XYZ file of C-alpha atoms in Angstrom:
65
model
C 127.432 9.315 3.005
C 131.000 8.073 2.493
C 132.366 11.189 4.163
C 130.272 10.504 7.244
C 131.406 6.867 7.425
C 135.019 7.925 6.914
C 134.769 10.454 9.734
C 133.269 7.821 12.047
C 136.096 5.411 11.239
C 138.735 8.081 11.888
C 137.161 9.014 15.213
C 136.975 5.373 16.306
C 140.633 4.820 15.351
C 141.709 7.960 17.227
C 139.795 6.923 20.330
C 141.385 3.467 20.208
C 144.832 5.064 19.831
C 144.138 7.164 22.939
C 142.945 4.217 25.044
C 145.481 1.656 23.811
C 148.568 3.524 22.589
C 150.608 0.321 22.292
C 148.093 -1.296 19.910
C 148.005 -0.855 16.158
C 145.079 1.320 15.178
C 143.895 0.503 11.668
C 141.100 1.791 9.475
C 140.069 -0.725 6.792
C 138.197 0.822 3.873
C 136.796 -0.403 0.584
C 139.119 0.610 -2.231
C 136.724 3.089 -3.853
C 137.658 6.426 -5.431
C 135.672 8.461 -2.877
C 137.539 6.929 0.067
C 140.851 7.429 -1.748
C 140.007 11.119 -2.155
C 139.112 11.484 1.510
C 142.329 9.736 2.479
C 144.362 11.992 0.193
C 143.048 14.960 2.192
C 143.802 13.443 5.619
C 146.471 10.780 5.126
C 149.377 12.886 6.395
C 147.526 13.699 9.608
C 146.450 10.100 10.100
C 150.031 8.936 9.678
C 151.276 11.532 12.148
C 148.707 10.233 14.646
C 149.967 6.681 14.153
C 146.832 5.492 12.381
C 147.104 3.039 9.501
C 144.739 2.730 6.559
C 144.236 -0.597 4.844
C 142.417 -0.968 1.533
C 140.095 -3.863 0.739
C 139.437 -4.573 -2.940
C 136.341 -6.127 -4.493
C 137.810 -9.621 -4.042
C 138.579 -9.135 -0.359
C 142.327 -8.703 -0.809
C 143.840 -6.262 1.687
C 146.735 -3.904 0.979
C 148.448 -1.192 3.010
C 149.322 1.047 0.070
């Protein structure tokens, strides 16, 4: 299921980037191993497309690492 949610988030971010190229387009994800793995496979492409990924930990803290 995480792969499906990840794909939906990426598509939404890409569509936003296309409609509003001057805006920041960010995907915020829970900092879980499965999402980290998915990001490891696509992070270079997301960066090239100008999409940012933010990580939210169990306490609600957000990081851009």
